[in-house]
mmCIF file of C-alpha atoms in Angstrom:
data_model
loop_
_atom_site.group_PDB
_atom_site.id
_atom_site.type_symbol
_atom_site.label_atom_id
_atom_site.label_comp_id
_atom_site.label_asym_id
_atom_site.label_seq_id
_atom_site.Cartn_x
_atom_site.Cartn_y
_atom_site.Cartn_z
ATOM 1 C CA MET C 10 44.187 30.471 105.664
ATOM 2 C CA ILE C 11 40.425 30.934 105.280
ATOM 3 C CA LEU C 12 38.957 32.497 102.152
ATOM 4 C CA ILE C 13 35.531 34.143 102.386
ATOM 5 C CA LEU C 14 33.521 34.579 99.190
ATOM 6 C CA SER C 15 30.603 36.918 99.877
ATOM 7 C CA PHE C 16 28.993 40.306 99.188
ATOM 8 C CA PHE C 17 31.061 43.487 98.933
ATOM 9 C CA GLY C 18 28.831 45.140 101.534
ATOM 10 C CA TYR C 19 27.203 43.880 104.710
ATOM 11 C CA GLU C 20 25.821 40.332 104.617
ATOM 12 C CA GLN C 21 23.931 39.317 107.734
ATOM 13 C CA CYS C 22 25.332 35.780 107.975
ATOM 14 C CA THR C 23 28.879 36.611 106.869
ATOM 15 C CA ASP C 24 29.868 39.598 108.977
ATOM 16 C CA PRO C 25 29.017 37.964 112.349
ATOM 17 C CA VAL C 26 31.251 35.015 111.376
ATOM 18 C CA ILE C 27 34.032 37.451 110.429
ATOM 19 C CA ASP C 28 33.673 39.082 113.865
ATOM 20 C CA TRP C 29 34.526 35.749 115.496
ATOM 21 C CA LEU C 30 37.428 35.129 113.108
ATOM 22 C CA LEU C 31 38.800 38.513 114.144
ATOM 23 C CA TYR C 32 38.250 37.648 117.799
ATOM 24 C CA TYR C 33 40.213 34.398 117.422
ATOM 25 C CA LYS C 34 42.854 36.219 115.330
ATOM 26 C CA ALA C 35 42.420 33.626 112.572
ATOM 27 C CA PRO C 36 44.060 34.475 109.225
ATOM 28 C CA PHE C 37 41.501 35.082 106.474
ATOM 29 C CA LEU C 38 40.831 37.012 103.281
ATOM 30 C CA LYS C 39 37.496 38.183 101.900
ATOM 31 C CA LEU C 40 37.063 38.199 98.126
ATOM 32 C CA THR C 41 33.980 39.652 96.425
ATOM 33 C CA GLN C 42 32.819 39.902 92.839
ATOM 34 C CA GLN C 43 33.518 43.617 92.951
ATOM 35 C CA ASP C 44 37.143 42.880 93.840
ATOM 36 C CA LEU C 45 37.496 41.176 90.462
ATOM 37 C CA TYR C 46 36.880 44.396 88.520
ATOM 38 C CA ASP C 47 37.318 47.270 90.975
ATOM 39 C CA SER C 48 40.122 48.502 93.229
ATOM 40 C CA SER C 49 41.738 45.304 94.524
ATOM 41 C CA LYS C 50 44.558 43.528 92.734
ATOM 42 C CA VAL C 51 43.576 40.154 91.285
ATOM 43 C CA SER C 52 45.706 38.167 88.855
ATOM 44 C CA ILE C 53 45.029 34.649 87.588
ATOM 45 C CA ASP C 54 47.886 32.716 85.999
ATOM 46 C CA ILE C 55 45.886 30.108 84.102
ATOM 47 C CA THR C 56 48.869 28.141 82.791
ATOM 48 C CA ASN C 57 50.416 27.708 86.253
ATOM 49 C CA ARG C 58 47.077 27.560 88.109
ATOM 50 C CA ARG C 59 47.649 30.464 90.476
ATOM 51 C CA ILE C 60 45.258 33.093 91.851
ATOM 52 C CA ILE C 61 47.006 36.130 93.317
ATOM 53 C CA PHE C 62 44.753 38.392 95.403
ATOM 54 C CA ASN C 63 46.359 41.417 97.074
ATOM 55 C CA GLY C 64 49.728 39.684 96.929
ATOM 56 C CA VAL C 65 48.522 36.374 98.384
ATOM 57 C CA ASP C 66 48.621 33.144 96.368
ATOM 58 C CA LEU C 67 45.201 31.687 97.142
ATOM 59 C CA ILE C 68 46.032 28.272 95.697
ATOM 60 C CA LYS C 69 49.025 27.962 97.998
ATOM 61 C CA GLU C 70 47.726 29.638 101.165
ATOM 62 C CA VAL C 71 43.991 28.848 101.359
ATOM 63 C CA ARG C 72 42.805 25.632 103.016
ATOM 64 C CA CYS C 73 39.115 26.388 103.545
ATOM 65 C CA VAL C 74 36.477 28.519 101.746
ATOM 66 C CA TYR C 75 33.357 30.033 103.321
ATOM 67 C CA PHE C 76 31.005 30.422 100.339
ATOM 68 C CA ARG C 77 28.202 32.779 101.285
ATOM 69 C CA ARG C 78 26.077 34.627 98.702
ATOM 70 C CA PHE C 79 29.017 35.494 96.460
ATOM 71 C CA GLU C 80 26.649 36.507 93.660
ATOM 72 C CA ASP C 81 26.154 40.261 93.433
ATOM 73 C CA ASN C 82 24.987 42.979 91.079
ATOM 74 C CA ILE C 83 27.628 44.237 88.672
ATOM 75 C CA ASN C 84 28.513 47.826 89.511
ATOM 76 C CA LEU C 85 30.401 49.077 86.454
ATOM 77 C CA ASN C 86 31.024 52.705 85.640
ATOM 78 C CA LEU C 87 30.671 52.480 81.858
ATOM 79 C CA ARG C 88 31.237 55.570 79.762
ATOM 80 C CA SER C 89 28.176 57.055 78.128
ATOM 81 C CA GLY C 90 27.781 56.311 74.463
ATOM 82 C CA TYR C 91 28.190 52.552 74.757
ATOM 83 C CA PRO C 92 25.156 50.273 74.249
ATOM 84 C CA MET C 93 24.853 49.990 78.025
ATOM 85 C CA SER C 94 22.377 47.106 78.304
ATOM 86 C CA GLN C 95 24.279 44.946 75.806
ATOM 87 C CA ALA C 96 27.633 45.724 77.456
ATOM 88 C CA LEU C 97 26.315 44.797 80.900
ATOM 89 C CA PHE C 98 24.775 41.617 79.487
ATOM 90 C CA GLU C 99 28.052 40.506 77.926
ATOM 91 C CA LEU C 100 30.241 41.523 80.879
ATOM 92 C CA LYS C 101 27.957 39.614 83.238
ATOM 93 C CA TYR C 102 28.671 36.404 81.335
ATOM 94 C CA GLU C 103 32.378 37.244 81.132
ATOM 95 C CA LEU C 104 32.373 37.525 84.929
ATOM 96 C CA ASN C 105 30.349 34.323 85.355
ATOM 97 C CA ASP C 106 32.887 32.293 83.382
ATOM 98 C CA LEU C 107 35.758 33.857 85.310
ATOM 99 C CA ILE C 108 34.073 32.900 88.594
ATOM 100 C CA LYS C 109 33.524 29.333 87.361
ATOM 101 C CA HIS C 110 37.243 29.085 86.654
ATOM 102 C CA ILE C 111 38.080 30.396 90.124
ATOM 103 C CA PHE C 112 35.819 27.697 91.591
ATOM 104 C CA PHE C 113 37.620 25.118 89.454
ATOM 105 C CA LEU C 114 41.054 26.237 90.627
ATOM 106 C CA LEU C 115 39.908 26.085 94.256
ATOM 107 C CA LYS C 116 37.946 22.835 93.942
ATOM 108 C CA GLU C 117 40.402 20.830 96.098
ATOM 109 C CA LYS C 118 39.905 23.178 99.063
ATOM 110 C CA ILE C 119 37.513 22.479 101.934
ATOM 111 C CA TRP C 120 34.286 24.325 101.097
ATOM 112 C CA PHE C 121 31.426 25.441 103.355
ATOM 113 C CA PRO C 122 29.370 24.765 101.270
ATOM 114 C CA ALA C 123 30.719 23.831 97.829
ATOM 115 C CA PRO C 124 29.409 26.085 94.998
ATOM 116 C CA TYR C 125 28.592 23.052 92.846
ATOM 117 C CA ASN C 126 26.153 21.756 95.471
ATOM 118 C CA VAL C 127 24.244 24.917 96.405
ATOM 119 C CA SER C 128 22.293 25.052 93.151
ATOM 120 C CA ILE C 129 19.910 22.248 94.156
ATOM 121 C CA ASP C 130 16.403 23.444 93.291
ATOM 122 C CA LYS C 131 13.378 23.206 95.542
ATOM 123 C CA LEU C 132 11.579 20.631 93.385
ATOM 124 C CA THR C 133 14.499 18.230 93.090
ATOM 125 C CA SER C 134 15.274 18.500 96.813
ATOM 126 C CA ILE C 135 11.717 17.352 97.569
ATOM 127 C CA LEU C 136 12.335 14.163 95.593
ATOM 128 C CA TYR C 137 15.653 13.570 97.372
ATOM 129 C CA ALA C 138 13.934 14.054 100.741
ATOM 130 C CA GLN C 139 11.257 11.559 99.751
ATOM 131 C CA ASP C 140 13.933 9.057 98.685
ATOM 132 C CA CYS C 141 15.523 9.411 102.136
ATOM 133 C CA GLY C 142 12.275 8.512 103.887
ATOM 134 C CA LEU C 143 11.111 12.005 104.817
ATOM 135 C CA LYS C 144 7.439 12.786 104.366
ATOM 136 C CA VAL C 145 6.759 15.500 101.755
ATOM 137 C CA PRO C 146 3.578 17.339 100.695
ATOM 138 C CA LYS C 147 1.781 16.608 97.433
ATOM 139 C CA CYS C 148 2.990 19.028 94.749
ATOM 140 C CA LEU C 149 2.033 20.035 91.225
ATOM 141 C CA ILE C 150 3.611 22.279 88.610
ATOM 142 C CA SER C 151 1.130 23.332 85.969
ATOM 143 C CA ASN C 152 0.570 26.050 83.383
ATOM 144 C CA ASN C 153 -3.182 25.580 82.912
ATOM 145 C CA LYS C 154 -6.354 26.214 84.842
ATOM 146 C CA GLN C 155 -7.879 22.734 84.491
ATOM 147 C CA ASP C 156 -4.923 20.936 86.113
ATOM 148 C CA LEU C 157 -5.043 23.277 89.103
ATOM 149 C CA VAL C 158 -8.786 22.810 89.493
ATOM 150 C CA ASN C 159 -8.333 19.023 89.435
ATOM 151 C CA PHE C 160 -5.548 19.225 92.051
ATOM 152 C CA LEU C 161 -7.629 21.473 94.315
ATOM 153 C CA SER C 162 -10.561 19.101 94.026
ATOM 154 C CA LYS C 163 -8.347 16.421 95.639
ATOM 155 C CA TYR C 164 -6.539 18.783 98.024
ATOM 156 C CA PRO C 165 -8.888 21.696 98.711
ATOM 157 C CA SER C 166 -6.536 23.078 101.371
ATOM 158 C CA SER C 167 -3.545 24.096 99.261
ATOM 159 C CA ILE C 168 -1.007 26.877 98.829
ATOM 160 C CA ILE C 169 0.754 28.518 95.904
ATOM 161 C CA LYS C 170 4.402 29.507 96.215
ATOM 162 C CA PRO C 171 7.392 30.461 94.055
ATOM 163 C CA ILE C 172 9.316 27.630 92.432
ATOM 164 C CA ARG C 173 12.614 29.206 93.483
ATOM 165 C CA PHE C 174 12.354 31.726 96.318
ATOM 166 C CA SER C 175 10.230 34.481 97.814
ATOM 167 C CA GLY C 176 11.795 37.800 96.949
ATOM 168 C CA TYR C 177 10.736 41.427 96.733
ATOM 169 C CA TYR C 178 10.715 44.247 94.242
ATOM 170 C CA ILE C 179 10.441 48.013 94.460
ATOM 171 C CA MET C 180 8.219 50.337 92.441
ATOM 172 C CA ARG C 181 8.655 54.005 93.199
ATOM 173 C CA ASP C 182 8.113 54.407 96.982
ATOM 174 C CA THR C 183 6.589 50.974 97.602
ATOM 175 C CA THR C 184 8.252 47.609 98.278
ATOM 176 C CA TYR C 185 6.312 44.483 97.293
ATOM 177 C CA ASN C 186 7.058 41.088 98.842
ATOM 178 C CA VAL C 187 6.255 37.646 97.437
ATOM 179 C CA TYR C 188 4.772 35.282 100.018
ATOM 180 C CA THR C 189 3.272 31.816 100.141
ATOM 181 C CA ASN C 190 -0.528 32.100 99.937
ATOM 182 C CA SER C 191 -3.571 29.873 100.205
ATOM 183 C CA ILE C 192 -5.378 29.154 96.961
ATOM 184 C CA SER C 193 -8.844 27.812 96.216
ATOM 185 C CA VAL C 194 -10.869 26.561 93.264
ATOM 186 C CA GLU C 195 -12.675 29.903 93.303
ATOM 187 C CA ASP C 196 -9.380 31.741 92.871
ATOM 188 C CA ILE C 197 -8.532 29.617 89.834
ATOM 189 C CA THR C 198 -11.906 29.808 88.153
ATOM 190 C CA GLN C 199 -11.796 33.608 88.351
ATOM 191 C CA LEU C 200 -8.655 33.706 86.213
ATOM 192 C CA GLU C 201 -9.275 35.255 82.815
ATOM 193 C CA CYS C 202 -6.678 33.069 81.075
ATOM 194 C CA ASP C 203 -6.583 29.298 80.717
ATOM 195 C CA ILE C 204 -2.818 29.098 80.145
ATOM 196 C CA PHE C 205 -0.255 30.908 82.302
ATOM 197 C CA PHE C 206 3.336 30.740 83.494
ATOM 198 C CA PRO C 207 4.189 27.391 85.195
ATOM 199 C CA SER C 208 3.195 27.652 88.842
ATOM 200 C CA LEU C 209 3.831 25.552 91.945
ATOM 201 C CA ILE C 210 0.840 24.490 93.971
ATOM 202 C CA GLN C 211 1.263 22.382 97.086
ATOM 203 C CA GLU C 212 -0.908 20.549 99.566
ATOM 204 C CA LYS C 213 -1.186 22.667 102.730
ATOM 205 C CA VAL C 214 0.186 20.745 105.703
ATOM 206 C CA ASN C 215 -1.963 20.724 108.839
ATOM 207 C CA LYS C 216 0.754 22.072 111.101
ATOM 208 C CA ASP C 217 1.258 21.925 114.823
ATOM 209 C CA PHE C 218 4.347 24.113 114.462
ATOM 210 C CA GLU C 219 7.157 24.871 112.016
ATOM 211 C CA ILE C 220 10.798 24.011 112.567
ATOM 212 C CA ARG C 221 13.870 25.806 111.254
ATOM 213 C CA ALA C 222 16.846 23.460 111.349
ATOM 214 C CA PHE C 223 20.403 24.548 110.669
ATOM 215 C CA TYR C 224 22.742 21.758 109.594
ATOM 216 C CA LEU C 225 26.437 22.123 110.390
ATOM 217 C CA ASP C 226 28.555 19.197 109.221
ATOM 218 C CA GLY C 227 26.554 16.430 110.886
ATOM 219 C CA ASN C 228 25.077 18.500 113.725
ATOM 220 C CA ILE C 229 21.487 19.785 113.678
ATOM 221 C CA TYR C 230 20.412 22.940 115.509
ATOM 222 C CA ALA C 231 16.617 23.080 115.341
ATOM 223 C CA SER C 232 14.193 25.783 116.462
ATOM 224 C CA ALA C 233 10.460 25.231 116.903
ATOM 225 C CA ILE C 234 8.447 28.298 115.898
ATOM 226 C CA ILE C 235 5.420 28.359 118.182
ATOM 227 C CA VAL C 236 2.542 30.566 117.038
ATOM 228 C CA ASP C 237 -0.740 30.933 118.940
ATOM 229 C CA ASP C 238 -2.846 31.394 115.807
ATOM 230 C CA LYS C 239 -1.872 28.651 113.340
ATOM 231 C CA ASN C 240 -4.083 29.993 110.553
ATOM 232 C CA TYR C 241 -1.257 31.540 108.549
ATOM 233 C CA ASP C 242 0.324 30.684 105.207
ATOM 234 C CA ASP C 243 3.803 32.211 105.496
ATOM 235 C CA VAL C 244 5.524 32.577 108.866
ATOM 236 C CA LYS C 245 7.697 35.396 107.494
ATOM 237 C CA ARG C 246 4.631 37.635 107.621
ATOM 238 C CA ILE C 247 4.422 37.313 111.404
ATOM 239 C CA PHE C 248 8.105 37.268 112.387
ATOM 240 C CA GLY C 249 7.611 40.558 114.213
ATOM 241 C CA SER C 250 4.517 39.435 116.119
ATOM 242 C CA GLU C 251 4.525 39.278 119.910
ATOM 243 C CA HIS C 252 2.595 35.990 119.628
ATOM 244 C CA ILE C 253 5.518 34.039 118.147
ATOM 245 C CA ARG C 254 8.107 32.118 120.182
ATOM 246 C CA TRP C 255 11.326 30.364 119.154
ATOM 247 C CA ILE C 256 12.226 27.317 121.242
ATOM 248 C CA PRO C 257 15.197 24.934 120.861
ATOM 249 C CA PHE C 258 13.926 21.623 119.497
ATOM 250 C CA LYS C 259 15.290 18.089 119.313
ATOM 251 C CA PHE C 260 14.155 15.829 116.460
ATOM 252 C CA PRO C 261 13.435 12.158 117.133
ATOM 253 C CA TYR C 262 16.492 9.997 116.434
ATOM 254 C CA GLU C 263 14.890 8.491 113.307
ATOM 255 C CA ILE C 264 14.160 11.914 111.772
ATOM 256 C CA GLU C 265 17.669 13.174 112.568
ATOM 257 C CA ASN C 266 19.154 10.213 110.709
ATOM 258 C CA LYS C 267 16.931 10.859 107.687
ATOM 259 C CA ILE C 268 17.976 14.533 107.636
ATOM 260 C CA LYS C 269 21.649 13.544 107.778
ATOM 261 C CA LEU C 270 21.140 10.990 104.998
ATOM 262 C CA PHE C 271 19.381 13.663 102.916
ATOM 263 C CA MET C 272 22.174 16.230 103.384
ATOM 264 C CA ASN C 273 24.806 13.598 102.581
ATOM 265 C CA LYS C 274 22.972 12.655 99.368
ATOM 266 C CA LEU C 275 23.103 16.319 98.327
ATOM 267 C CA SER C 276 26.786 16.536 99.367
ATOM 268 C CA LEU C 277 25.929 19.492 101.606
ATOM 269 C CA ASN C 278 27.826 20.132 104.821
ATOM 270 C CA THR C 279 25.545 23.026 105.715
ATOM 271 C CA GLY C 280 22.043 24.319 104.994
ATOM 272 C CA SER C 281 18.826 25.631 106.525
ATOM 273 C CA LEU C 282 15.865 23.253 106.417
ATOM 274 C CA ASP C 283 12.156 24.012 106.797
ATOM 275 C CA ILE C 284 10.181 21.158 108.342
ATOM 276 C CA ILE C 285 6.640 21.066 109.704
ATOM 277 C CA LYS C 286 5.455 18.964 112.612
ATOM 278 C CA THR C 287 1.839 18.087 111.851
ATOM 279 C CA VAL C 288 -1.003 17.820 114.336
ATOM 280 C CA ASP C 289 -0.722 14.043 113.828
ATOM 281 C CA GLY C 290 2.879 14.112 115.069
ATOM 282 C CA GLU C 291 4.510 13.551 111.673
ATOM 283 C CA PHE C 292 7.420 15.557 110.297
ATOM 284 C CA THR C 293 7.003 16.943 106.757
ATOM 285 C CA PHE C 294 9.966 18.254 104.793
ATOM 286 C CA ILE C 295 9.278 21.543 102.988
ATOM 287 C CA GLU C 296 12.617 22.719 101.581
ATOM 288 C CA VAL C 297 16.342 23.213 102.125
ATOM 289 C CA ASN C 298 18.369 26.328 101.422
ATOM 290 C CA PRO C 299 22.133 25.645 101.328
ATOM 291 C CA VAL C 300 22.825 29.318 102.075
ATOM 292 C CA GLY C 301 19.704 30.115 104.085
ATOM 293 C CA GLN C 302 19.618 32.729 106.832
ATOM 294 C CA PHE C 303 20.424 31.431 110.305
ATOM 295 C CA MET C 304 20.853 34.470 112.548
ATOM 296 C CA ALA C 305 17.226 34.534 113.767
ATOM 297 C CA PRO C 306 17.297 31.023 115.314
ATOM 298 C CA SER C 307 20.910 31.572 116.381
ATOM 299 C CA ASN C 308 19.986 34.657 118.407
ATOM 300 C CA ARG C 309 16.573 33.560 119.661
ATOM 301 C CA CYS C 310 17.664 30.088 120.752
ATOM 302 C CA ASN C 311 21.189 31.030 121.878
ATOM 303 C CA PHE C 312 22.837 28.607 119.455
ATOM 304 C CA ASP C 313 25.694 31.038 118.589
ATOM 305 C CA LEU C 314 25.820 29.518 115.111
ATOM 306 C CA GLU C 315 28.071 32.271 113.797
ATOM 307 C CA LYS C 316 30.638 31.346 116.464
ATOM 308 C CA LEU C 317 30.331 27.632 115.681
ATOM 309 C CA ILE C 318 30.843 28.300 111.962
ATOM 310 C CA ALA C 319 33.916 30.415 112.685
ATOM 311 C CA LYS C 320 35.363 27.612 114.821
ATOM 312 C CA TRP C 321 34.601 25.081 112.058
ATOM 313 C CA LEU C 322 36.414 27.268 109.519
ATOM 314 C CA ILE C 323 39.386 27.655 111.848
ATOM 315 C CA LYS C 324 39.515 23.911 112.497
ATOM 316 C CA ASN C 325 39.438 23.084 108.778
ATOM 317 C CA GLY C 326 41.289 26.073 107.408
ATOM 318 C CA THR C 327 44.113 26.911 109.768
ATOM 319 C CA ARG C 328 45.695 23.743 111.155
ATOM 320 C CA GLN C 329 49.053 25.450 111.638
ATOM 321 C CA TYR C 330 47.342 28.325 113.446
ATOM 322 C CA LEU C 331 45.673 25.918 115.883
ATOM 323 C CA LEU C 332 48.963 24.164 116.630
ATOM 324 C CA GLN C 333 50.579 27.503 117.357
ATOM 325 C CA ARG C 334 47.792 28.459 119.789
ATOM 326 C CA ARG C 335 48.055 25.130 121.640
ATOM 327 C CA THR C 336 51.800 25.547 122.157
ATOM 328 C CA SER C 337 51.684 29.247 123.036
#
């Protein structure tokens, strides 16, 4: 059986995979954080190492786990009168430790990907990529104006970006997005403060085009993102433009091997990689997201990644099911 750990609601890279599991009539269960404290029946026998979910013993029945954005906001209906913020704070950590124990009990299963490996941060992954022979941009983390000015003096064409990820937030009727942006010495010198929160500044790569590569257990499905006007900082800002094209791309053999070595070093059997092909013909690693979105390249380059993932889960999670289909 296949176990899916994901959001309670719609998740754009989980539901299309589930559609294919339904099509192939593969046995699976979906467990969410909300199931742990809401309407579903979950019981964990710690002494005997059993997880019972809706009458199914997950330890006994599950062979493979699709781990896809399992983290979610806690939706508790607490009675008024309690110190709400403190209760939510404490219950969040109660739930976190429970989830860690669930991961521990399921650690011998086949994971896609394993929860212990998805926490690799952007900065550390850059060092791993460099160790594997991939070219990486010059980077600096600093909390003071002088360091940034010195860096920009050496690399005047640079960008500033989040250390973790580019998210969004909502204030009243407006949604604000965080993007990668160019930064100059003038921008820094205009700051009123000399010390600030640690920030990531990076050499801006002189790109020919960007590449989104999805890694699936040794196979690489890459898409070249061709943009007429290359004077942009963050391709997400122009995803809806009519001047952008997605084309299937094949890395040189040497680069493919370095990517595979990199993913093996991180013990990742899946992930979405951002790589830039420079105007000089070099390939520069930018980052890897173990649970990155893949539906855009899947649809635009006809990779059918959601179908391939479903077939991988079936192959690794339902051996008996496959034997039955072959003999039927």
